[in-house]
Amino acid sequence: MKRKRKIRLGIIIVLLIAVLAASGYYIWQEMYSRVQEKKAFEKIHQLVNDENGRNISLLIEQNSDCIGWVSIPGTTLDYPVMYTPDNPQKYLRLSFEEKYSFSGVPFLDARCSMKSDNLIVYGHNLKNDTMFSSLGGYVQESYSRKHPEIEFETESEKAVYSVFAVVQVDENDEWYNFVDAPNSKNFSSYIDEIKNKAVYTTDAVPEFGQQLLTLATCYGSNKSGRLIVVSVKNQ
């Protein structure tokens, strides 16, 4: 009887060791992957930046799915933006080099075009201070005062957007359906609605005809929780 107990105990111990080893390997592999992904983006950053600024054309030559570069000065948010209307979430878990990536690459909503009234760009909120994790800082209004502008550079222009509203929403929030406004009444309706939901707004209130840039990422303990930072294009 004692021998059987010892055997069972031995089996349990072996199984626990195996589980711990597998878990440890998974954690190590994920951490290693994230370090490698960070290095890969650093190489892309070096490639696209020269003494004259960002060479967006060269970036697009490397991957034609790329449409530009989004950045917030003074933060770690500084990445290429992808656009694949025929495959909306292609870069959710795919690297710039089109290989599996936990981090993915920020991408423009497939329903948008570069002329849309509201450009919606998605990016992951990761714990290693990469991708769109910097957006979490905007929950504090003081952070917005330190980082009031978002840059979105394409082949045709380097646009600057002023932060207008910071909002905690659900993944199914109506704002995600706002891509184009057929008229000023419709535009104002969306603006009023987002102002009512906002954690706070700034003085950069959008007017009909001004393009918006919305950066969206996961946020909070709820899986469906999202944080969006809405900004308006400077004239």
XYZ file of C-alpha atoms in Angstrom:
235
model
C 0.000 0.000 0.000
C 2.807 2.398 0.959
C 4.625 1.490 -2.226
C 1.591 2.384 -4.346
C 1.328 5.739 -2.565
C 4.990 6.432 -3.230
C 4.518 5.551 -6.897
C 1.491 7.854 -7.185
C 3.369 10.627 -5.386
C 6.332 10.117 -7.699
C 4.103 10.367 -10.756
C 2.481 13.564 -9.449
C 5.893 15.118 -8.774
C 7.120 14.207 -12.275
C 3.969 15.708 -13.816
C 4.349 18.898 -11.785
C 7.984 19.220 -12.855
C 6.947 18.696 -16.483
C 4.233 21.354 -16.226
C 6.615 23.818 -14.571
C 9.265 23.134 -17.198
C 6.775 23.619 -20.043
C 5.458 26.825 -18.481
C 8.968 28.136 -17.941
C 9.895 27.361 -21.538
C 6.750 29.098 -22.819
C 7.482 32.221 -20.753
C 11.114 32.235 -21.881
C 10.103 31.757 -25.516
C 7.571 34.601 -25.345
C 10.066 36.955 -23.703
C 12.725 36.018 -26.241
C 10.278 36.574 -29.113
C 9.337 40.010 -27.811
C 12.995 41.008 -27.504
C 13.608 39.861 -31.087
C 10.523 41.711 -32.319
C 11.702 44.875 -30.590
C 15.088 44.555 -32.301
C 13.368 44.020 -35.656
C 11.410 47.264 -35.254
C 14.604 49.077 -34.281
C 16.123 47.942 -37.593
C 13.059 49.191 -39.472
C 13.345 52.483 -37.605
C 16.981 52.819 -38.644
C 16.072 51.942 -42.220
C 13.341 54.537 -42.579
C 15.147 57.411 -40.823
C 17.898 59.403 -42.505
C 19.288 62.920 -42.299
C 16.305 64.234 -44.275
C 13.672 62.633 -42.052
C 11.678 59.462 -42.679
C 11.985 57.758 -46.055
C 8.467 56.365 -46.349
C 8.985 55.327 -49.977
C 11.823 53.024 -48.972
C 9.629 51.501 -46.290
C 6.861 50.801 -48.808
C 9.410 49.202 -51.137
C 10.174 46.734 -48.350
C 6.481 45.890 -47.893
C 3.751 47.279 -50.149
C 1.136 46.762 -47.395
C 2.721 49.662 -45.529
C 1.079 53.066 -45.988
C 3.006 55.220 -43.538
C 4.348 55.817 -40.067
C 2.621 56.851 -36.839
C 4.432 58.375 -33.881
C 3.890 60.394 -30.735
C 6.966 62.544 -30.012
C 8.574 61.819 -26.653
C 7.023 58.333 -26.343
C 7.814 54.803 -27.510
C 4.911 54.847 -29.966
C 6.858 55.047 -33.224
C 5.818 52.449 -35.823
C 4.905 51.708 -39.429
C 1.208 51.439 -40.273
C -0.147 48.669 -42.485
C -3.286 48.603 -44.635
C -4.850 45.441 -46.083
C -8.514 46.076 -46.986
C -8.921 42.559 -48.419
C -7.530 40.961 -45.243
C -8.548 43.340 -42.412
C -6.580 41.798 -39.505
C -3.604 40.445 -41.416
C -1.071 42.200 -39.178
C -2.774 41.463 -35.873
C -0.209 38.694 -35.288
C 2.114 39.190 -38.220
C 5.416 41.067 -38.368
C 6.461 43.649 -40.943
C 8.375 40.813 -42.599
C 5.112 38.811 -42.741
C 6.132 36.206 -40.171
C 4.259 35.225 -37.003
C 4.563 37.936 -34.375
C 2.938 38.277 -30.967
C 3.246 42.072 -31.258
C 1.913 42.391 -34.783
C 2.103 45.776 -36.529
C -0.295 48.741 -36.178
C -2.841 48.734 -38.999
C -5.506 50.976 -40.484
C -9.140 49.876 -40.336
C -9.993 48.139 -43.613
C -13.093 50.321 -44.090
C -10.983 53.472 -44.183
C -9.169 55.178 -47.007
C -6.590 57.899 -46.569
C -9.336 60.417 -47.367
C -11.754 59.130 -44.705
C -13.091 61.559 -42.125
C -11.889 59.265 -39.321
C -8.732 57.175 -39.718
C -8.866 54.341 -37.174
C -5.524 52.692 -36.410
C -5.259 49.627 -34.169
C -2.290 48.442 -32.130
C -1.653 46.048 -29.246
C -1.245 47.213 -25.652
C 1.812 45.252 -24.465
C 3.429 45.180 -21.040
C 6.963 45.738 -22.359
C 6.238 49.378 -23.269
C 5.959 48.671 -27.014
C 3.253 49.070 -29.649
C 0.341 51.197 -28.339
C 1.079 50.758 -24.627
C 1.965 54.480 -24.441
C -1.695 55.348 -25.009
C -2.434 54.282 -21.431
C -0.679 57.423 -20.256
C -3.403 59.548 -21.810
C -5.830 58.526 -19.090
C -4.078 61.263 -17.106
C -4.774 64.700 -18.548
C -1.273 65.857 -17.613
C 0.135 63.281 -20.051
C -1.868 64.857 -22.860
C -0.378 68.253 -22.068
C 3.111 66.745 -22.380
C 2.253 64.851 -25.583
C -0.435 66.931 -27.314
C 0.276 65.858 -30.901
C 0.320 62.687 -32.980
C 2.212 62.465 -36.267
C 1.066 60.341 -39.200
C 3.442 60.447 -42.136
C 2.741 59.003 -45.592
C 4.448 59.312 -48.967
C 2.415 62.422 -49.727
C 2.559 64.338 -46.437
C 3.593 64.522 -42.822
C 0.341 65.279 -41.024
C 0.121 66.417 -37.422
C -2.990 65.791 -35.312
C -3.855 67.448 -32.004
C -5.295 65.212 -29.285
C -8.976 65.988 -28.787
C -10.528 63.231 -26.644
C -9.442 60.249 -24.555
C -12.178 57.671 -24.118
C -12.617 54.255 -22.510
C -15.069 52.247 -24.598
C -16.176 48.712 -25.394
C -14.913 46.904 -28.502
C -18.373 47.293 -30.050
C -18.672 51.014 -29.415
C -20.452 53.006 -32.116
C -17.333 55.147 -32.665
C -15.756 52.231 -34.550
C -18.503 52.604 -37.167
C -17.649 56.230 -37.758
C -15.432 56.316 -40.827
C -17.072 58.961 -43.017
C -19.606 61.679 -42.229
C -22.072 62.462 -45.054
C -22.847 65.884 -43.613
C -22.047 68.293 -40.775
C -25.032 67.135 -38.728
C -23.828 63.548 -38.742
C -20.273 64.653 -37.936
C -21.411 66.813 -35.022
C -23.538 63.975 -33.668
C -20.503 61.682 -33.402
C -18.388 64.438 -31.866
C -21.020 65.244 -29.250
C -21.404 61.565 -28.394
C -17.685 60.970 -27.933
C -17.365 64.156 -25.817
C -20.055 62.818 -23.488
C -18.186 59.512 -23.065
C -14.692 60.991 -22.781
C -12.457 60.784 -19.730
C -11.626 64.345 -20.779
C -11.417 66.509 -23.897
C -9.055 69.293 -24.913
C -9.560 72.635 -26.645
C -8.815 71.043 -30.036
C -12.501 70.577 -30.902
C -12.956 69.182 -34.455
C -15.048 70.928 -37.078
C -16.746 69.335 -40.071
C -14.176 68.938 -42.839
C -11.252 68.289 -40.484
C -9.901 64.774 -40.574
C -9.717 62.737 -37.368
C -7.141 60.150 -36.365
C -8.223 57.558 -33.800
C -5.619 55.329 -32.157
C -7.237 52.296 -30.513
C -5.878 49.634 -28.174
C -6.994 47.131 -25.522
C -7.340 48.563 -22.032
C -8.480 47.467 -18.585
C -9.233 44.098 -17.022
C -12.235 43.441 -19.265
C -11.302 41.608 -22.482
C -13.661 43.824 -24.448
C -12.324 47.050 -22.897
C -10.674 49.533 -25.236
C -8.944 52.903 -24.973
C -9.175 55.314 -27.876
C -7.273 58.549 -28.346
C -9.016 60.785 -30.852
C -7.072 63.586 -32.506
C -7.870 66.207 -35.129
C -5.705 67.153 -38.099
C -4.028 70.525 -37.838
C -4.897 72.931 -40.659
